[in-house]
Coordinates of C-alpha atoms and ligand atoms in Angstrom, one line a residue:
X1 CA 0.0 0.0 0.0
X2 CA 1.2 3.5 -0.9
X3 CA 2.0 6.1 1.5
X4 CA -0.8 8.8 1.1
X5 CA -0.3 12.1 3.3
X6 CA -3.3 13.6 5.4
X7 CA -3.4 16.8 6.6
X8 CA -6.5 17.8 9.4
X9 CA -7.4 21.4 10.1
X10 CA -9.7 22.1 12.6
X11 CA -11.9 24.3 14.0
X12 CA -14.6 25.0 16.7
X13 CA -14.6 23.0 19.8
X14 CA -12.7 20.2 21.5
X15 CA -15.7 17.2 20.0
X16 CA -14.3 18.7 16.8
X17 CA -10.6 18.1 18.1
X18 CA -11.6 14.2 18.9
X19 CA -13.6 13.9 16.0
X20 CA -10.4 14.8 14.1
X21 CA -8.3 12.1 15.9
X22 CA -10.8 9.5 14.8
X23 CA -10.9 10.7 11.0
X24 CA -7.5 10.0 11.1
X25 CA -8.0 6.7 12.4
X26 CA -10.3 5.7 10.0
X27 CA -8.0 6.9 6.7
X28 CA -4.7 5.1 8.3
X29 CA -6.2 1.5 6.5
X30 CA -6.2 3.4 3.4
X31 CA -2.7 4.7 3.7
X32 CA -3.4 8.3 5.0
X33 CA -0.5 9.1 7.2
X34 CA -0.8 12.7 9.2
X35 CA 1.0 15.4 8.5
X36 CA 1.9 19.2 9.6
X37 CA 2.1 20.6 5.8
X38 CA -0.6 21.3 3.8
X39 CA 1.6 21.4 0.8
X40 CA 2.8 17.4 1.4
X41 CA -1.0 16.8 1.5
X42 CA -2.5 14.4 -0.6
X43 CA -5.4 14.5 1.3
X44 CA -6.7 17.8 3.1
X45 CA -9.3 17.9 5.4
X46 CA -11.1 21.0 7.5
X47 CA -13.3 19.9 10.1
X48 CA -15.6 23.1 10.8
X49 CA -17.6 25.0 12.8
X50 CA -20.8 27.0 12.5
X51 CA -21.4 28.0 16.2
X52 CA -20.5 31.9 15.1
X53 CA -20.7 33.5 11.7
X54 CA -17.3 34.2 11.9
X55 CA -16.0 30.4 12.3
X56 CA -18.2 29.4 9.3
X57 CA -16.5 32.4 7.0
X58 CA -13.2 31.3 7.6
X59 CA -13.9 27.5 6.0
X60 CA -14.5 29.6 2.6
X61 CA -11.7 31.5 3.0
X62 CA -9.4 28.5 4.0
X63 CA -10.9 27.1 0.6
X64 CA -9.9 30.1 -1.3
X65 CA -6.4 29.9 0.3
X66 CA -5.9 25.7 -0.5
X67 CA -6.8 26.0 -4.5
X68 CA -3.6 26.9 -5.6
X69 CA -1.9 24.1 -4.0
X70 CA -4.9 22.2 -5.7
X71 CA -3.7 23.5 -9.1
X72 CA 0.0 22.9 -8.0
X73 CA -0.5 19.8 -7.3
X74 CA -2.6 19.0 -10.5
X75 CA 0.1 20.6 -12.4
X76 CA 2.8 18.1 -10.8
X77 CA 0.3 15.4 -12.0
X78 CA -0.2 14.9 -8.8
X79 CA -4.1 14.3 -7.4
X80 CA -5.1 16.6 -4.4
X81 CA -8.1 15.8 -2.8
X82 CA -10.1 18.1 -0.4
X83 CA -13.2 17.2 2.2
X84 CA -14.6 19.7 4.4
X85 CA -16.0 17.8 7.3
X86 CA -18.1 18.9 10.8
X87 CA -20.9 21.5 11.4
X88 CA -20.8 23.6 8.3
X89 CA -20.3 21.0 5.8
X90 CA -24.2 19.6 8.2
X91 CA -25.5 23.0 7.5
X92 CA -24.0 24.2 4.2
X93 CA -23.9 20.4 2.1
X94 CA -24.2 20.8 -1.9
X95 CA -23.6 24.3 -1.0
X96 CA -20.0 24.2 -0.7
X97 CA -19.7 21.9 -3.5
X98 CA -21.3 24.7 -5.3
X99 CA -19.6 27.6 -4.0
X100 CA -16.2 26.2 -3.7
X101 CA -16.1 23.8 -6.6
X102 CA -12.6 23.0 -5.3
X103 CA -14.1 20.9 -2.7
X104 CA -14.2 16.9 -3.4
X105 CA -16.1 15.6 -0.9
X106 CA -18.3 17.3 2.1
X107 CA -19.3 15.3 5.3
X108 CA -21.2 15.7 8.2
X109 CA -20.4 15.1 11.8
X110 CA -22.6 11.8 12.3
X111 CA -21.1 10.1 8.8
X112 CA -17.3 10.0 9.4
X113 CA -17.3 6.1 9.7
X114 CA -18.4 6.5 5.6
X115 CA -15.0 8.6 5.2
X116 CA -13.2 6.3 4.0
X117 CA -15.5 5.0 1.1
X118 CA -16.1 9.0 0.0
X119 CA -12.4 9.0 -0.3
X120 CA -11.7 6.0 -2.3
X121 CA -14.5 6.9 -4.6
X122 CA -12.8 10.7 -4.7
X123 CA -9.1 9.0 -5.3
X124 CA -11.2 7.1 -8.2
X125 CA -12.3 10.3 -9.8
X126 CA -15.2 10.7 -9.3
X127 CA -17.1 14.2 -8.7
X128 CA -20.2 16.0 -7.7
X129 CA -23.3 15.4 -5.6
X130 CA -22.7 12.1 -4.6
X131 CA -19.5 12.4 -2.5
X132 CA -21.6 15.1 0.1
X133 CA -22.9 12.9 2.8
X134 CA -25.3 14.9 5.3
X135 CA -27.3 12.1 6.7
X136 CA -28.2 11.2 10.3
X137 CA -27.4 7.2 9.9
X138 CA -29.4 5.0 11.6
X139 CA -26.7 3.2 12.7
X140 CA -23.8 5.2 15.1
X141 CA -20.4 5.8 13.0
X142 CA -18.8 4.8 16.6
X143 CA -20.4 1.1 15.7
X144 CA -17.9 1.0 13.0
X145 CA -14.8 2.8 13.9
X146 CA -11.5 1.1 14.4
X147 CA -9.7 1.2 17.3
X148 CA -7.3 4.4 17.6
X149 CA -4.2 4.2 15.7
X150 CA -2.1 5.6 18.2
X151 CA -2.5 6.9 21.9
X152 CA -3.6 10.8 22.0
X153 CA -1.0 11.5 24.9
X154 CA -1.4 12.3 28.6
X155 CA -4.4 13.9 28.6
X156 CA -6.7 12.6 26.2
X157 CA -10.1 13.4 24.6
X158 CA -13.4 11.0 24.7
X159 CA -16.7 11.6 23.6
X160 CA -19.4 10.3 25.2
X161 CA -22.7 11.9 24.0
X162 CA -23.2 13.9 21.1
X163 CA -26.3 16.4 19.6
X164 CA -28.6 18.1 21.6
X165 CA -32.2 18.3 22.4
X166 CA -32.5 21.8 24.5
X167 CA -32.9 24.3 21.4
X168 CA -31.8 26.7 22.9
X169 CA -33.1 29.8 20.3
X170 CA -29.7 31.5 19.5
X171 CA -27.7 27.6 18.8
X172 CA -27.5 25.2 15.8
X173 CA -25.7 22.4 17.5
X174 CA -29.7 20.6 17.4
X175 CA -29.7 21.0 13.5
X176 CA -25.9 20.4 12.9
X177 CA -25.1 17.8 15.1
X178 CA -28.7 16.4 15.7
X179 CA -30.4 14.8 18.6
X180 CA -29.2 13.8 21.9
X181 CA -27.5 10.7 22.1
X182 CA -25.2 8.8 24.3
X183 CA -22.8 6.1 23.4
X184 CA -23.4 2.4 25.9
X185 CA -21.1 3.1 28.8
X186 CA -19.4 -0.4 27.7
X187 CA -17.8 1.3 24.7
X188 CA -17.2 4.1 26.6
X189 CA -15.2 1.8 29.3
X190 CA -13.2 0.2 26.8
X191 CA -11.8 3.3 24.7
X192 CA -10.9 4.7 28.4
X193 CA -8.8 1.4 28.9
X194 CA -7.1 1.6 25.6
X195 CA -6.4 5.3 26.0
X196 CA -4.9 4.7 29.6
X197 CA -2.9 1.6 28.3
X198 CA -1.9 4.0 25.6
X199 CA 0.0 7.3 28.0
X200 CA -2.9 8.6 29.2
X201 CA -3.5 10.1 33.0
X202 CA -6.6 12.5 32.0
X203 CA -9.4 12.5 30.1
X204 CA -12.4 14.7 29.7
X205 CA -15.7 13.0 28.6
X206 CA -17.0 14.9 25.5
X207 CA -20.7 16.1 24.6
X208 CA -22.4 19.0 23.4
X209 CA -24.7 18.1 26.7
X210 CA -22.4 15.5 28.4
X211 CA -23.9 15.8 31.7
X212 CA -27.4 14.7 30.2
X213 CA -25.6 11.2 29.6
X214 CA -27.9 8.2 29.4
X215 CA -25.6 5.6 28.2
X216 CA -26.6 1.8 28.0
X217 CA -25.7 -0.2 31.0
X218 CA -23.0 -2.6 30.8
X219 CA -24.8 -6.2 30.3
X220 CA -22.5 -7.1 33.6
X221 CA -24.5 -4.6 35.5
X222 CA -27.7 -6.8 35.2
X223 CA -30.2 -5.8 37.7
X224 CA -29.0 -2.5 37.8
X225 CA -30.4 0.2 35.9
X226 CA -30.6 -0.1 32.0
X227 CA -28.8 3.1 31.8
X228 CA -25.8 5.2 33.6
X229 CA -26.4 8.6 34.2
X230 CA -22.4 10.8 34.0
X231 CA -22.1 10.6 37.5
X232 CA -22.2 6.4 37.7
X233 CA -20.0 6.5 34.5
X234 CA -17.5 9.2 36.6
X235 CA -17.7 6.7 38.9
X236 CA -17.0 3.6 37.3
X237 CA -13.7 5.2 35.3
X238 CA -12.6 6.5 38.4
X239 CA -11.8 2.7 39.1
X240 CA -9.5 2.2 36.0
X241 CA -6.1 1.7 37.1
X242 CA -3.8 4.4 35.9
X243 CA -6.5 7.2 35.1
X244 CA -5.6 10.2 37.7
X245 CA -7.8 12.8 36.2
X246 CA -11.5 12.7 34.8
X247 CA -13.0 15.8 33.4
X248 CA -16.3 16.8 32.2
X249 CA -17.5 19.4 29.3
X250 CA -19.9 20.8 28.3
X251 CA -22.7 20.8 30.7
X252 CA -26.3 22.5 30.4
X253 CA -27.1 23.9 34.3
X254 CA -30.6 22.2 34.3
X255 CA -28.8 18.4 33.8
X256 CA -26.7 19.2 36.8
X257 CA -28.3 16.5 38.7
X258 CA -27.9 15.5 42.9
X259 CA -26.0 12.1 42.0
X260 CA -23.4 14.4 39.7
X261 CA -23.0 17.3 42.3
X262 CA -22.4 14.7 45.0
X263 CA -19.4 12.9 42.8
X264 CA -17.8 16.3 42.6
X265 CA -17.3 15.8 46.4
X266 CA -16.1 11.9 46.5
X267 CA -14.6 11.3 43.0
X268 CA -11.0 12.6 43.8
X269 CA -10.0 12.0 40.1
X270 CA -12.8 14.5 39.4
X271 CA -11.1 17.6 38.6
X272 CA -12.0 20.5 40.9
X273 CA -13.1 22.9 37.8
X274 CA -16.2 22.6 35.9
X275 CA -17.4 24.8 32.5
X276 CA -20.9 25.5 33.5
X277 CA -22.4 27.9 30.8
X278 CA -24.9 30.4 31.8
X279 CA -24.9 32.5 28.5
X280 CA -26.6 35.3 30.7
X281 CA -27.9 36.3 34.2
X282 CA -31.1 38.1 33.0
X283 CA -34.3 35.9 33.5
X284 CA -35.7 37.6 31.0
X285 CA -33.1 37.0 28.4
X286 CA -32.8 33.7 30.3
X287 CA -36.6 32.6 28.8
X288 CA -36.0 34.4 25.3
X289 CA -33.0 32.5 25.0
X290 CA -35.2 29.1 26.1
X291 CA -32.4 27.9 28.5
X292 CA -35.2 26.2 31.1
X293 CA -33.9 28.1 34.1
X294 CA -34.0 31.5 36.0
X295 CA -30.2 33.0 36.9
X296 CA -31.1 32.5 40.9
X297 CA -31.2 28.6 40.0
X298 CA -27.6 28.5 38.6
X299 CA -26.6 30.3 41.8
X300 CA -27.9 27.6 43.7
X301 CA -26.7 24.6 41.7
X302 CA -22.9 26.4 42.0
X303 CA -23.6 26.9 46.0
X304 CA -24.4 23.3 45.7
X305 CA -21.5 22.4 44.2
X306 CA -19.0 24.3 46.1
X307 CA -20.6 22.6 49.1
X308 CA -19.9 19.3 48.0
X309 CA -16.4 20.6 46.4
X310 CA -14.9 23.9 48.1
X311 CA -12.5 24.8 46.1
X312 CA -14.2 24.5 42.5
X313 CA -12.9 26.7 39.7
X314 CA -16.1 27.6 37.3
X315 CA -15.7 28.5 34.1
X316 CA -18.8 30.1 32.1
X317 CA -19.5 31.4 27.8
X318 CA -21.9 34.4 27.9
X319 CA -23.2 35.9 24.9
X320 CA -23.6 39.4 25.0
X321 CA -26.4 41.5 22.9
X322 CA -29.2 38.7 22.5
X323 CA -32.1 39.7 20.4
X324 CA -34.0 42.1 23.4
X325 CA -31.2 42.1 25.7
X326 CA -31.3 46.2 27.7
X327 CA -28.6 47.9 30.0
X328 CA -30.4 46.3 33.1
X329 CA -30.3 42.8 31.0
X330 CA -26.7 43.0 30.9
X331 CA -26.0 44.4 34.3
X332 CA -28.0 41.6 35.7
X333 CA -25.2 39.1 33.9
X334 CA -22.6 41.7 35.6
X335 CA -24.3 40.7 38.9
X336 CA -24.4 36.9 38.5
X337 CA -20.5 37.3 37.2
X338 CA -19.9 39.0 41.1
X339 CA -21.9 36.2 42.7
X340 CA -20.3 33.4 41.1
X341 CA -16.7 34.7 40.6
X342 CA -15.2 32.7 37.8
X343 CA -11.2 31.2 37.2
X344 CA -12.0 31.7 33.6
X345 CA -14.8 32.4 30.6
X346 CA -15.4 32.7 27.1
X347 CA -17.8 36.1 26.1
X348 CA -19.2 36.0 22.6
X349 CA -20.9 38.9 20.2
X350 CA -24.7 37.2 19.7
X351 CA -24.3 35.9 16.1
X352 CA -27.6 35.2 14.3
X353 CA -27.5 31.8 12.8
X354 CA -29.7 31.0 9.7
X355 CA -32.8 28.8 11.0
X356 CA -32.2 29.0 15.0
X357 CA -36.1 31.3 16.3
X358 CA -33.6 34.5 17.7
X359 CA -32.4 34.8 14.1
X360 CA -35.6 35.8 12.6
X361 CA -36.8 38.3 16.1
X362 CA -36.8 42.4 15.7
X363 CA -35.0 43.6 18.5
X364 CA -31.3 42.6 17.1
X365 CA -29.1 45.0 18.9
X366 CA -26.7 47.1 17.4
X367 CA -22.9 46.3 16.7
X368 CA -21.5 48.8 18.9
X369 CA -23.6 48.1 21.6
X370 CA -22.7 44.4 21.6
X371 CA -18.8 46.1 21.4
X372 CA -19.4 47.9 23.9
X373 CA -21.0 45.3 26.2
X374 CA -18.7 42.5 25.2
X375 CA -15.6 44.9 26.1
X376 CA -17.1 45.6 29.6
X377 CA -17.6 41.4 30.4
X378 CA -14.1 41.0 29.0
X379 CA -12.7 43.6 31.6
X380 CA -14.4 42.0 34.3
X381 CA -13.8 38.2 33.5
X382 CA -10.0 39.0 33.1
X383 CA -10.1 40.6 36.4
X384 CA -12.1 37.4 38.0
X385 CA -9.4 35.5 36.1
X386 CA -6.1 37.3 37.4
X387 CA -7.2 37.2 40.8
X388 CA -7.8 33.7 40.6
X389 CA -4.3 33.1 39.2
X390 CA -3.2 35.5 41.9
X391 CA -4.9 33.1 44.5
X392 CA -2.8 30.4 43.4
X393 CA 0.4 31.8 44.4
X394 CA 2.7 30.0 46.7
X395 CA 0.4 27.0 46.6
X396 CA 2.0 23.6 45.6
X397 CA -0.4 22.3 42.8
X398 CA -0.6 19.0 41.1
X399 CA 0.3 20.0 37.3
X400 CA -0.2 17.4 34.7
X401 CA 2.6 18.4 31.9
X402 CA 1.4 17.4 28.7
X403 CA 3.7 19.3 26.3
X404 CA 7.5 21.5 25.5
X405 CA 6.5 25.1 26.4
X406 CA 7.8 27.8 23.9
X407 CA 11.2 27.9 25.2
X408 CA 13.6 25.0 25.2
X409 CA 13.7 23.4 28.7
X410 CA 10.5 24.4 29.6
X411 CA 7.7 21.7 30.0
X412 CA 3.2 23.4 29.8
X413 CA 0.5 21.7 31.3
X414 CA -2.9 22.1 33.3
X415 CA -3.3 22.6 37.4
X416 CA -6.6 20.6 38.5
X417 CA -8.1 24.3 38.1
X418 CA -7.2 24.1 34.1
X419 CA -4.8 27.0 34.4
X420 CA -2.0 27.0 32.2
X421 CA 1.3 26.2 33.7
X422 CA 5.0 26.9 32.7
X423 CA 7.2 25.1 34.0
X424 CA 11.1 24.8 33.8
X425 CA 11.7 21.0 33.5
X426 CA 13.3 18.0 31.4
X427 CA 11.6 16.7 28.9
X428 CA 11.6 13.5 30.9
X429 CA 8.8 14.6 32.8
X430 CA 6.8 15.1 29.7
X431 CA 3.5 12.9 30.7
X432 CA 3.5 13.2 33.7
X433 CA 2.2 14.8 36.8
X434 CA 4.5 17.1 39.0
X435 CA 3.7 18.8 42.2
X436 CA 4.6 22.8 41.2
X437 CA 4.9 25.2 43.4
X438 CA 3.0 28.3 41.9
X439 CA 5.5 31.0 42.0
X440 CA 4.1 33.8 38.8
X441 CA 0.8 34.8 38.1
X442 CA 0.0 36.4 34.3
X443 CA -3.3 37.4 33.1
X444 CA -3.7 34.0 31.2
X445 CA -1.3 31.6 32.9
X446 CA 0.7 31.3 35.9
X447 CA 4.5 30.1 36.1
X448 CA 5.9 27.7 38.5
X449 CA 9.1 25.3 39.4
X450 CA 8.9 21.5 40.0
X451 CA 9.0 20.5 43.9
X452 CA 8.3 16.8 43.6
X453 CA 8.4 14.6 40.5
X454 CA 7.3 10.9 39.6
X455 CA 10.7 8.8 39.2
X456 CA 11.5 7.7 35.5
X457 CA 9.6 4.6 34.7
X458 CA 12.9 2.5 34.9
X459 CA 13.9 3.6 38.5
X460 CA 10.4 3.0 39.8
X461 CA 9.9 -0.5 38.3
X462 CA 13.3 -1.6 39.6
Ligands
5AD501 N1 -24.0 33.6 18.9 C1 -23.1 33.8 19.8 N2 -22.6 32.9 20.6 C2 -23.1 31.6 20.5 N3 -22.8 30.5 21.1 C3 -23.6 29.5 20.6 N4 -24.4 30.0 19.6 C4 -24.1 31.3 19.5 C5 -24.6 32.4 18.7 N5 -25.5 32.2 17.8 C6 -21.9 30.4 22.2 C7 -22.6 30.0 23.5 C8 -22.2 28.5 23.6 C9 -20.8 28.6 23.0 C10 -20.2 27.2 22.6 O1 -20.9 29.4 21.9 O2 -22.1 30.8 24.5 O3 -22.1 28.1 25.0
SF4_502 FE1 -26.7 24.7 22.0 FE2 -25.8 24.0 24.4 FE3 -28.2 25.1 24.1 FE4 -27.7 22.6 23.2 S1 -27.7 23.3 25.4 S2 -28.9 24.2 22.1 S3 -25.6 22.8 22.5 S4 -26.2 26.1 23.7

């Protein structure tokens, strides 16, 4: 078999990362190896986003920008291929195709187990309509993917659920990535084994709603329930061998549930930081935005939490100007922002999206005013942030280093509160976890030196 080259962009959000890893997986039988240059590709492939206008734009400009090696390539006699994959290839389909004629094949999130066929058919010559695949299968592509090709490192990536049934009015994930569904925790179990027997110590359970997990009960647990909720399947990882670190993300507040908030106090491998979006504190723009809960209600399920887990880092998206959304809207969301006192968020410009109900409402508000507001949360969330970081000084943290830092010498990974850690240390400590003291704080990051580190592997199994 020929040596093919595959390169992946992607885009959007850390499902979009794992679904990547597993796109590779399922070329490597044909040959596709990765690599970092677009202009070794024989293969390129953009998985995309369409949260935000602005991440959907940037797949036709990426297009625009990978032609010429297209005609380079052509002109070498040389076949490149190009798929655009993920959310906007869901929304846009025969679209792009049309628009961006450069494009070979175009493939939606739920039909990357078909990949490989597309491609074979592409690599065959042929063209056109029948290389866009935008179904909802019956059957689930993670019935018919191979195992991974390789480990995914220290702290690894697995999603568990996928879609979304809350329709929320501003989001498209329901329409691009469908409804809710969770994988049987069985699978689940099994991919956590491989990716623990592959390097890794962490790993963060993916879904667009992954604390509404429902997965099918092992057939050993007969008698039990025919389905795990997130907290049983915490649970149940949390007795793998070798896993120090579980994770969680991204959760709806209404699906934070008493069995979930109580493993946040007796799962030590359950990270102490969460990513609980509240998108606003305005009950008002609360119900417009059809989010099922009032801002007091998140304020309790975080008192909750921080009962069962004191020293929980939250982490929060807001948009700012919703369709409607006043000065007392948004100084409500300033409010909850005091209450809750975040370690980081992520603010975003509302971005009408083509089908979701806010698109189509009157009251859009204007561009500077969404500036103007977005600039004001910004101010305050870095200020929540820094002093959060700040907090952190002097303490001896637990810092799981998953990669060289910019600078030679230097090793970058994650505290349990998901701040980013510098770190000067050999790359023999690369995978695994060091006790830091915390000696910097920056705005984004904090800086620290190693007190304690795990023995190389040969010393401790001597
Ligand atoms: N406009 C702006 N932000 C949005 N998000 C989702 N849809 C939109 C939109 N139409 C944000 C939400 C969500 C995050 C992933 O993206 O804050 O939590
Ligand atoms: Fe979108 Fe999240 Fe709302 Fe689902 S819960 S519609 S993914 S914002």
């Amino acid at each position: 078999m020929t040596t093919k080259k595959l390169y992946i962009r992607t885009y959007g959000c850390q499902m979009n990362v794992y679904d990547s890893a597993r796109m590779a997986d399922v070329l490597a039988p044909l040959g596709y190896v990765p690599t970092e240059l677009p202009e070794l590709a024989d293969l390129i492939l953009l998985n995309t986003c369409h949260i935000r206008e602005k991440a959907s734009e940037k797949v036709f400009s990426e297009v625009g920008r990978l032609r010429p090696l297209k005609q380079a390539a052509e002109a070498e006699g040389r076949r490149l291929l190009i798929a655009v994959a993920g959310c906007v290839a869901q929304a846009e389909g025969e679209e792009i195709q049309r628009r961006a004629p450069a494009v070979d094949i175009v493939l939606g999130p739920q039909t990357y187990h078909r990949l490989p066929e597309l491609v074979r058919r592409a690599e065959g010559g042929e063209r056109g309509r029948g290389l866009v695949d935008t179904d909802f299968p019956v059957e689930s592509k993670f019935d018919f993917l191979p195992e991974e090709a390789e480990g995914r490192g220290p702290a690894a990536f697995l999603s568990v659920q996928e879609g979304c049934d809350k329709f929320c009015s501003f989001c498209v994930v329901p329409y691009t990535r469908g409804a809710e569904a969770s994988r049987p925790a069985a699978q689940v179990l099994a991919e956590a084994r491989r990716l623990v027997a592959g390097g890794a110590l962490e790993i963060t359970l993916l879904g667009q709603n992954v604390n509404a997990y429902h997965g099918e009960a092992p057939a050993q647990a007969a008698g039990g329930p025919a389905s795990w909720n997130l907290a049983r399947l915490v649970r149940a990882l949390a007795e793998l061998d070798g896993l120090e670190r579980i994770r969680y993300t991204t959760s709806h507040p209404s699906d934070m549930d008493d069995e979930l908030i109580a493993a946040h106090g007796e799962v030590a491998q359950l990270m102490p930081y969460l990513h609980l979006p509240v998108q606003s504190g305005s009950d008002r723009i609360l119900a417009a935005m059809n989010r099922r809960h009032a801002a007091d209600d998140y304020r309790r399920i975080v008192e909750r939490l921080r009962e069962a887990r004191p020293d929980l880092a939250l982490s929060s998206d807001f948009i700012v100007g919703f369709p409607g959304e006043r000065d007392r809207d948004f100084a409500e969301t300033l409010r909850l922002i005091g209450d809750v006192g975040y370690a980081q968020a992520y603010s975003f410009k509302y971005s009408p999206r083509p089908g979701t109900p806010a698109a189509g409402t009157a009251e859009q508000v204007p561009e500077p005013v969404k500036a103007e507001r977005l600039a004001m949360l910004h101010q305050l969330l870095g200020a929540q942030q820094q002093a959060f970081n700040q907090a952190t000084l002097g303490r001896r943290l637990p810092v799981l280093l998953e990669r060289a830092a910019k600078h030679p010498g230097q090793l970058n990974g994650r505290s349990p509160y998901m701040q980013s850690v510098t770190v000067a240390a050999p790359d023999r400590l690369l995978g695994t976890v060091a006790e830091v003291e915390i000696l910097e704080s920056h705005p984004n990051s904090v800086k620290g030196r190693v007190v304690a580190a795990p023995q190389p592997a040969a010393a401790s199994a001597a």
